[in-house]
XYZ file of C-alpha atoms in Angstrom:
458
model
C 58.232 -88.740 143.473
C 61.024 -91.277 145.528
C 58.366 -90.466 148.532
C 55.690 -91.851 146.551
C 57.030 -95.051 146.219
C 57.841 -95.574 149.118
C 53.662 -95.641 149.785
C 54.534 -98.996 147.751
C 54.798 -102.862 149.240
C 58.297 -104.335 148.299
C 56.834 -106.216 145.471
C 54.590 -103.672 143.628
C 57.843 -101.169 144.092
C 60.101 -103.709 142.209
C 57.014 -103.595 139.302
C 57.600 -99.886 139.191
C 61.080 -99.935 139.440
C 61.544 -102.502 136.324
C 62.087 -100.146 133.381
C 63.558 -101.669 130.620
C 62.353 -104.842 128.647
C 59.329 -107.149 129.532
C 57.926 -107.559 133.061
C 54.819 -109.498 133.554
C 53.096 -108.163 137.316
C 50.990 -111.515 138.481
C 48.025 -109.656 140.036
C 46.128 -111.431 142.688
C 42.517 -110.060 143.510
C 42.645 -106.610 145.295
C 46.555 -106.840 145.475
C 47.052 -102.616 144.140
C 47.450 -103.499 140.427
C 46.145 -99.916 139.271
C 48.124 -98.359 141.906
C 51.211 -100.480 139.808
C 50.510 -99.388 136.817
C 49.319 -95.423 138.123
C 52.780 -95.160 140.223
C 54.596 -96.902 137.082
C 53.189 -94.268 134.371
C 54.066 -91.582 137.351
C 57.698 -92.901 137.816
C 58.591 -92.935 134.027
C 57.864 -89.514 133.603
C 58.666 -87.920 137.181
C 62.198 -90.180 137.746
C 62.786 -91.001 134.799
C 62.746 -88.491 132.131
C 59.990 -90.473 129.908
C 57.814 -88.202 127.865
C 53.843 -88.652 128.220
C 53.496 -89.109 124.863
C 55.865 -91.959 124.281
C 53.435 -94.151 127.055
C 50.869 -96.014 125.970
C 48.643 -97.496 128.595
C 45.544 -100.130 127.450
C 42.933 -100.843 129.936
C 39.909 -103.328 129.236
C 36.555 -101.143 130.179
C 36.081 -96.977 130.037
C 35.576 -97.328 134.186
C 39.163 -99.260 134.393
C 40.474 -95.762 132.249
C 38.748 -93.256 133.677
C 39.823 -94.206 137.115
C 43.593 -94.859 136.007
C 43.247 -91.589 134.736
C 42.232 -89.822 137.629
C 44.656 -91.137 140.046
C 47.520 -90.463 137.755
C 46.240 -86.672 137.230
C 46.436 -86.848 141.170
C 50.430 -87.542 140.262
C 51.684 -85.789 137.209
C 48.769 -83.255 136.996
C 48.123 -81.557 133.372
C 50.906 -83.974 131.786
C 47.860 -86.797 131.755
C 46.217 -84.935 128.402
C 49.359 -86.184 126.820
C 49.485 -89.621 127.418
C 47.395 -92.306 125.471
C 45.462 -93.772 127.974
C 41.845 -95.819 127.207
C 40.405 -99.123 126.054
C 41.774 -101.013 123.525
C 38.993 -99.914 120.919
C 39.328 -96.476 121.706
C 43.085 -96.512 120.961
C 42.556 -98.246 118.042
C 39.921 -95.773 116.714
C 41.985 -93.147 117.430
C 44.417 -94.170 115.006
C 42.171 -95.674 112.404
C 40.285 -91.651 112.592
C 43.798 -90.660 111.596
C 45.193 -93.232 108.962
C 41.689 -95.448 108.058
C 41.553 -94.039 104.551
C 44.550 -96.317 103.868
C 42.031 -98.932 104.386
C 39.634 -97.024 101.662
C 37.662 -96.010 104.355
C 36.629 -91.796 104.921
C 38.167 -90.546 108.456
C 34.190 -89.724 109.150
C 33.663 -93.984 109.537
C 30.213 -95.341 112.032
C 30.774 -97.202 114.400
C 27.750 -100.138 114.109
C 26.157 -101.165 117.456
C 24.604 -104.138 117.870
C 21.173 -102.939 116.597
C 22.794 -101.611 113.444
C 24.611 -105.328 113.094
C 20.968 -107.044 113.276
C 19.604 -104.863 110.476
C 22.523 -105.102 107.850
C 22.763 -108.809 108.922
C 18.729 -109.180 108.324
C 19.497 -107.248 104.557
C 22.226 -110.018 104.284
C 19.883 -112.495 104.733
C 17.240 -111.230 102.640
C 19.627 -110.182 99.743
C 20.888 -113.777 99.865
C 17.567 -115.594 99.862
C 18.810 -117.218 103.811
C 15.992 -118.200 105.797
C 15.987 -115.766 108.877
C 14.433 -118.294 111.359
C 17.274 -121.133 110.800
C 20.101 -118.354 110.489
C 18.733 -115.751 113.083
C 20.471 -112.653 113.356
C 21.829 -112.863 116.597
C 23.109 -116.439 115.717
C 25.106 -115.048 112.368
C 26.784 -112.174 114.500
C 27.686 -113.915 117.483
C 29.639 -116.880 114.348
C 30.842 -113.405 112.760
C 32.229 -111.863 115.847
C 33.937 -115.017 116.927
C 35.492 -115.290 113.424
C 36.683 -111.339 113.798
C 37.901 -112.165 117.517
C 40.323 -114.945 116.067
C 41.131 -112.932 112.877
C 39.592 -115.042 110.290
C 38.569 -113.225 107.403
C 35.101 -113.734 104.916
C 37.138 -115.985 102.307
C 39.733 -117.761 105.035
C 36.251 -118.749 107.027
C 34.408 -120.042 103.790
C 38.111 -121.959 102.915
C 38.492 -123.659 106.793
C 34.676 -124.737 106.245
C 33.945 -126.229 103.036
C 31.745 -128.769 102.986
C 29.952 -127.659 106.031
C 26.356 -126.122 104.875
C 25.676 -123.960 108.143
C 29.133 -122.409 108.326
C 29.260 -122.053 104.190
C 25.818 -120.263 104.859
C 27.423 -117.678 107.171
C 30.564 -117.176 105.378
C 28.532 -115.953 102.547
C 26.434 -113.611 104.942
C 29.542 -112.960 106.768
C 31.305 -111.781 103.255
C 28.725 -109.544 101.873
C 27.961 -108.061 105.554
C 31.665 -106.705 105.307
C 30.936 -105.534 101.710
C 28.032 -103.550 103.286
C 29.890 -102.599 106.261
C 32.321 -100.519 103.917
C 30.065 -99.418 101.714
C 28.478 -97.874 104.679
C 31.532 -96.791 105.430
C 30.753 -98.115 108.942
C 33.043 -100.605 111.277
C 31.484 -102.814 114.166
C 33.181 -103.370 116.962
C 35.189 -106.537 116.580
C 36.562 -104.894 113.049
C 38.113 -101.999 114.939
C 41.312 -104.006 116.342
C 41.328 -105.954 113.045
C 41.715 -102.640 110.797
C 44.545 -101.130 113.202
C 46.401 -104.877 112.592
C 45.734 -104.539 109.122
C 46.720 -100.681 108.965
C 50.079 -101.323 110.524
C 51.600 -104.083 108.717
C 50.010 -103.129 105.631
C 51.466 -99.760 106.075
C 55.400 -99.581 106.944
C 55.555 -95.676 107.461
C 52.222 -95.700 109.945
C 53.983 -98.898 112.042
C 56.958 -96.726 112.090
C 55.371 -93.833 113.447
C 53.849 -95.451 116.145
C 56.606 -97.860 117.287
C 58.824 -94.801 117.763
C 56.082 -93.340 119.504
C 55.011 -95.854 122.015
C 58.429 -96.766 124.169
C 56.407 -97.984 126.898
C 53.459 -100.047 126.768
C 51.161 -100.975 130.024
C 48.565 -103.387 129.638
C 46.080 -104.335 132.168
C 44.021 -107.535 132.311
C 46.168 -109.236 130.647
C 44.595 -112.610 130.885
C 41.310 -111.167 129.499
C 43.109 -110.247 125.809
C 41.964 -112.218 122.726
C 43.970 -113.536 119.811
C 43.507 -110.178 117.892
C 44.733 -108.292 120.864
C 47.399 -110.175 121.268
C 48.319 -109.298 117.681
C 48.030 -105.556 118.046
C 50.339 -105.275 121.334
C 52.824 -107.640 119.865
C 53.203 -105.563 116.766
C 53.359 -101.993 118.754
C 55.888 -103.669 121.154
C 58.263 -105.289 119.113
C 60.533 -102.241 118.277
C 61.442 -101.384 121.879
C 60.260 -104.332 124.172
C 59.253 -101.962 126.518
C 56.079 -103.883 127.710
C 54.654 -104.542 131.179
C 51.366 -106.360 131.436
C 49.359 -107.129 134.529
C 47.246 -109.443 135.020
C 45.781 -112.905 136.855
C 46.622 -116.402 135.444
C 44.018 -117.585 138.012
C 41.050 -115.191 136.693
C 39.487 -115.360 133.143
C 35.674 -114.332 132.884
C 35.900 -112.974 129.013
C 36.442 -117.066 127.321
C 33.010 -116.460 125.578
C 34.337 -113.207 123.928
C 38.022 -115.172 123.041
C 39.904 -114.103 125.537
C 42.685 -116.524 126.022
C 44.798 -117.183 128.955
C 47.854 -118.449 127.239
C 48.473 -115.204 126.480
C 49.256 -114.487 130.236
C 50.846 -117.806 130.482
C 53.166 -117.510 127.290
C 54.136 -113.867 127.998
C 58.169 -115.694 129.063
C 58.220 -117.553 125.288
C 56.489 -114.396 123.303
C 58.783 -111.861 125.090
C 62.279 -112.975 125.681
C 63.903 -111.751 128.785
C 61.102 -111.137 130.836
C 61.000 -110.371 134.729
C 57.916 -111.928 136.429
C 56.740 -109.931 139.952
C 54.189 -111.366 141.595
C 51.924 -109.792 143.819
C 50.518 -111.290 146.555
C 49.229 -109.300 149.303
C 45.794 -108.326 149.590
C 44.307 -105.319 150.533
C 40.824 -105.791 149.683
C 39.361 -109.064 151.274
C 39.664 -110.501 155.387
C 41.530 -113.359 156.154
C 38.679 -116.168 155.844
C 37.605 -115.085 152.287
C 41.208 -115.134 151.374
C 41.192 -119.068 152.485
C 38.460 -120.079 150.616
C 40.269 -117.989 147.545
C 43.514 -120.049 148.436
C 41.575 -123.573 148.397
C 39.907 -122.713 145.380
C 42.596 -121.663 143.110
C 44.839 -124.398 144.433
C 43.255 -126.602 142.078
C 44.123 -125.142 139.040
C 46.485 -126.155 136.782
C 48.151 -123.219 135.381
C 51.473 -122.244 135.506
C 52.270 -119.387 138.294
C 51.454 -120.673 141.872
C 50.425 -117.694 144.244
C 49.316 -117.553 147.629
C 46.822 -114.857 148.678
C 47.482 -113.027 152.329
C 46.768 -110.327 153.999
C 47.057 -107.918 157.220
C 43.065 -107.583 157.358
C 41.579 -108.664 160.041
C 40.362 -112.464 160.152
C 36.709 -111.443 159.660
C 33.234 -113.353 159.172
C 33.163 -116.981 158.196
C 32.114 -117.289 154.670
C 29.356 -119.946 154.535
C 27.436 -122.068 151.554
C 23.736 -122.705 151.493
C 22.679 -125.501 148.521
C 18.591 -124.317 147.563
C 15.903 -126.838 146.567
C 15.044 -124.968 143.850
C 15.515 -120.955 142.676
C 12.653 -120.123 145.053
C 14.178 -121.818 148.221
C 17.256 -120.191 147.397
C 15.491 -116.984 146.787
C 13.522 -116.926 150.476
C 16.679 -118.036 152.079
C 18.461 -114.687 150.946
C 15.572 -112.583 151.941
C 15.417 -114.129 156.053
C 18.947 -113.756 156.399
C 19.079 -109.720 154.796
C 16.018 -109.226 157.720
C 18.596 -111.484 160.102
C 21.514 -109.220 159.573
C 19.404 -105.730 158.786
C 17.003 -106.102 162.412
C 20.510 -107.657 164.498
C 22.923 -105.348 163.295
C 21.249 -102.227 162.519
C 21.596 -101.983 158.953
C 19.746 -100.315 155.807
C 18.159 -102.101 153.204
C 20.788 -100.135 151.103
C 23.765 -102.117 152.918
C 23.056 -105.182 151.042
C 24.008 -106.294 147.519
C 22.932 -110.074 145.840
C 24.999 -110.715 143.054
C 23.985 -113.560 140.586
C 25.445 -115.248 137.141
C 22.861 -114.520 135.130
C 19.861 -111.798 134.232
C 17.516 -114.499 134.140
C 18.123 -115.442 138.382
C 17.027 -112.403 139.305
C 13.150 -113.423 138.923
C 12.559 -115.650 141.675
C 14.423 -113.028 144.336
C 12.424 -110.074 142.655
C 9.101 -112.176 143.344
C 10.278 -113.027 147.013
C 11.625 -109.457 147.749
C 8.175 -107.897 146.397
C 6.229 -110.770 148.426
C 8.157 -109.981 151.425
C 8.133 -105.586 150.730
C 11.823 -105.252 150.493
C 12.822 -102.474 148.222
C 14.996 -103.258 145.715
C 16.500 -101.684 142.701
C 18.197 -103.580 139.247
C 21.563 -102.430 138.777
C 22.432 -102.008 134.958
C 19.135 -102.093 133.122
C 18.675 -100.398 129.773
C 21.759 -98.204 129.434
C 21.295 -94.455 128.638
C 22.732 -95.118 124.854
C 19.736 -98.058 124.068
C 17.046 -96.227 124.716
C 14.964 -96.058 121.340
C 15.381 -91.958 121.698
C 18.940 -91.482 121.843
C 19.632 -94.178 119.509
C 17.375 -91.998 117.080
C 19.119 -88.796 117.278
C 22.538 -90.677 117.320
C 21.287 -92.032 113.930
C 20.592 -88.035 112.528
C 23.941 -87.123 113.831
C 25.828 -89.998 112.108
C 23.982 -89.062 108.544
C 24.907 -85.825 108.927
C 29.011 -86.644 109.012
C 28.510 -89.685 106.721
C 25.738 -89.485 103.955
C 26.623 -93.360 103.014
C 25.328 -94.389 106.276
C 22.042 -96.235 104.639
C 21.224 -98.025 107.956
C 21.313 -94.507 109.898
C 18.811 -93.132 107.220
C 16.610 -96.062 107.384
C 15.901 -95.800 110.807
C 15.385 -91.670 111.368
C 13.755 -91.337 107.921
C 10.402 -92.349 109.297
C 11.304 -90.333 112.688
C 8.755 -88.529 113.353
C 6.118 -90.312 111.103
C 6.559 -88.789 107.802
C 3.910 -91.380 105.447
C 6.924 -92.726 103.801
C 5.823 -96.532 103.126
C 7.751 -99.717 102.630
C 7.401 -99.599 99.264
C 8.943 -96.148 98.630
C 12.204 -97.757 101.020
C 12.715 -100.502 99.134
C 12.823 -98.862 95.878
C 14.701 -96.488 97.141
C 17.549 -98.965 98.268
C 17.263 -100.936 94.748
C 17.892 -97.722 92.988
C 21.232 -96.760 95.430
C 22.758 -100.816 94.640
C 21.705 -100.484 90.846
C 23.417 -96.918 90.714
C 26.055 -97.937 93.441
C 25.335 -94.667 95.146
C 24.087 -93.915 99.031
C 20.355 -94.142 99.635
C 20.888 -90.266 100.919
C 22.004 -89.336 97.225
C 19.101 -91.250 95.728
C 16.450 -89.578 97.903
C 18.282 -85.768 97.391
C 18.250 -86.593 93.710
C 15.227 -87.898 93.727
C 13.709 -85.470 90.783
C 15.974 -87.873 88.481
C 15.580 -91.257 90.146
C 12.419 -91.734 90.969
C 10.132 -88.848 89.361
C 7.016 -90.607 90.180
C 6.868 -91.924 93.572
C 8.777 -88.741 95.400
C 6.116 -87.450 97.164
C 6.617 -87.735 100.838
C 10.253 -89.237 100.226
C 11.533 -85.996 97.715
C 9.962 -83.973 101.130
């Protein structure tokens, strides 16, 4: 392993080599920060007699784990199956599968997608008498997940709000959509952090357990975590302060989902004795798209200065073209693809355009199709939305967990079985009035509803 490091720069080696307490790694772009935290997880157990199991690494996205994964296989080998490595939600799931009935939940919990929020938040609505076209459904999740993101609870949020007829509107939704949630015994997404907070310092044995457990805590992306992530590393960490994060004070592209950067740029204050490493060289860009970096993040006003370098060579001159309009901008990237692609000998293939939005794409699709240059849309409809898989997804989650009423609702007419809107709605007012799952109220339905089973008893 000592030849290993020495495959390190000085500065990513003295992020390795800091074992004890808090270290906070500033990250510039492309400057080996998963080779940091790879050759860190490596050194622990290789150098310095760390088992896997007592490291706990937390990446942002399954890609980000996946590939940390891999490389440190390509280190330590078989020891990788023991270490808990993944996103922050599937940590936290994997300890809620374990401990959730604490919560009153059954270890068999759904997880609700987005598509599953819209049609317990449309119930909501209709249960509450709430006009849908004032308080759409996207509208009341996107308040709800914000609320979850900065750990405000139904009866805190209707408390902060009083007086306020719009927010006093969606606390109420937002309250009896958790009600639902459990009796469902589903989560969404933003409650799965929440319920591991609430798990641990509820629960004095479980936070035990997993503070002896977790000496060593990695984060990555540590200016992309969120009040409620904050919360949960802070907790985990306290016992042994063995925490490195990594991250980018001059990066932040998750603000709309709460991330916030003071996290990054209070890590000194909220861990006392930290060591700050920063790293600075860059392996990944040429010298004249590191300037324009340099000027650019010059102007901000946060709190670690860093100056981007590197032993690439000096390269093309980045340059800036200002469009009329979308359309301008749109036939100015197609001549200069058939500029580079007829000068330079280059595929079609060779060339990415990147925009902000979904909705830019348009007027370069119309151009490119004008102009027959093949194209394809990266990240369309991904394999899990498709109507299909969401369908048989739906018959494998009633099958663990009969109280899944949205699940049934959506296969129970899958294939076409005559079963009207009628039938469904009587069958839901019987499962509230009998405070039983829609499942039990259909397999019973002999007792419940002798004279409209017909294609529903079937």
């Amino acid at each position: 392993m000592l030849n290993l490091l020495d495959e390190l720069n000085p500065k990513q080696r003295e992020a390795v080599n800091q074992i004890d307490g808090p270290c906070l790694v500033i990250a510039g772009a492309g400057s080996g920060k998963t080779k940091v935290l790879t050759y860190k997880i490596a050194h622990l157990i290789d150098n310095c007699g760390v088992k896997p199991w007592n490291i706990l690494a937390i990446t942002f996205t399954n890609k980000a784990a996946n590939e940390m994964k891999e490389r440190v296989q390509n280190l330590i080998g078989d020891a990788i199956n023991d270490i808990w490595l993944g996103t922050f939600h599937s940590i936290c799931v994997k300890i809620l599968r374990k401990f959730i009935d604490r919560l009153g939940y059954d270890s068999s919990f759904a997880i609700f997608d987005t598509a599953d929020q819209k049609t317990l938040v449309k119930k909501c609505l209709k249960e509450l008498d709430i006009d849908s076209k004032i308080f759409t459904e996207k509208s009341v999740i996107n308040e709800i997940s914000n609320a979850k993101n900065m750990m405000i609870k139904p009866d805190d949020y209707l408390l902060r709000n009083k007086g306020d007829y719009r927010k006093e509107k969606i606390g109420k939704i937002y309250s009896l959509y958790q009600k639902k949630l459990k009796e469902n015994n589903a989560v969404d997404f933003d409650d799965i952090i929440n319920l591991t907070i609430d798990l641990l310092l509820e629960n004095e044995d479980i936070l035990e357990y997993y503070s002896d457990k977790f000496k060593y805590i990695l984060v990555d992306e540590y200016q992309d975590t969120n009040k409620s992530q904050f919360k949960l590393v802070s907790i985990l960490a306290k016992k042994n302060m063995n925490i490195m994060v990594v991250g980018d004070n001059d990066q932040g592209i998750y603000s709309f989902r709460g991330a916030d950067i003071s996290n990054i740029l209070n890590f000194e204050k909220d861990f006392a004795g930290t060591k700050i490493v920063k790293l600075e060289q860059n392996y990944r860009c040429t010298g004249n798209i590191l300037k324009v970096a340099n000027e650019v993040i010059k102007n901000n006003t946060t709190k670690y200065d860093k100056k981007l370098w590197t032993e690439n060579d000096e390269g093309e001159l980045p340059f800036i073209y200002t469009g009329k309009d979308e359309y301008d901008e749109a036939s100015f990237i197609t001549t200069k693809i058939e500029e580079i692609k007829n000068n330079d000998n280059f595929k079609y293939s060779d060339f990415a355009v990147l925009y902000r939005m979904n909705a830019q794409s348009r007027a370069i699709e119309d151009i490119f199709m004008r102009e027959g240059i093949p194209y394809k849309i990266v990240g369309g409809l991904k394999f899990y939305e498709r109507k299909e898989i969401k369908d048989i997804i739906a018959y494998l989650r009633l099958i663990a967990n009969q109280n899944d009423n949205l699940s049934l609702v959506r296969v129970i007419n899958e294939p076409k079985r005559g079963i009207g809107a009628v039938s469904l709605n009587k069958v839901e007012e019987l499962a509230i009035e009998n405070e039983t799952s829609m499942y039990n109220i259909i397999k019973n339905a002999d007792r419940y509803m002798p004279r409209i089973q017909g294609n529903v008893y079937e």
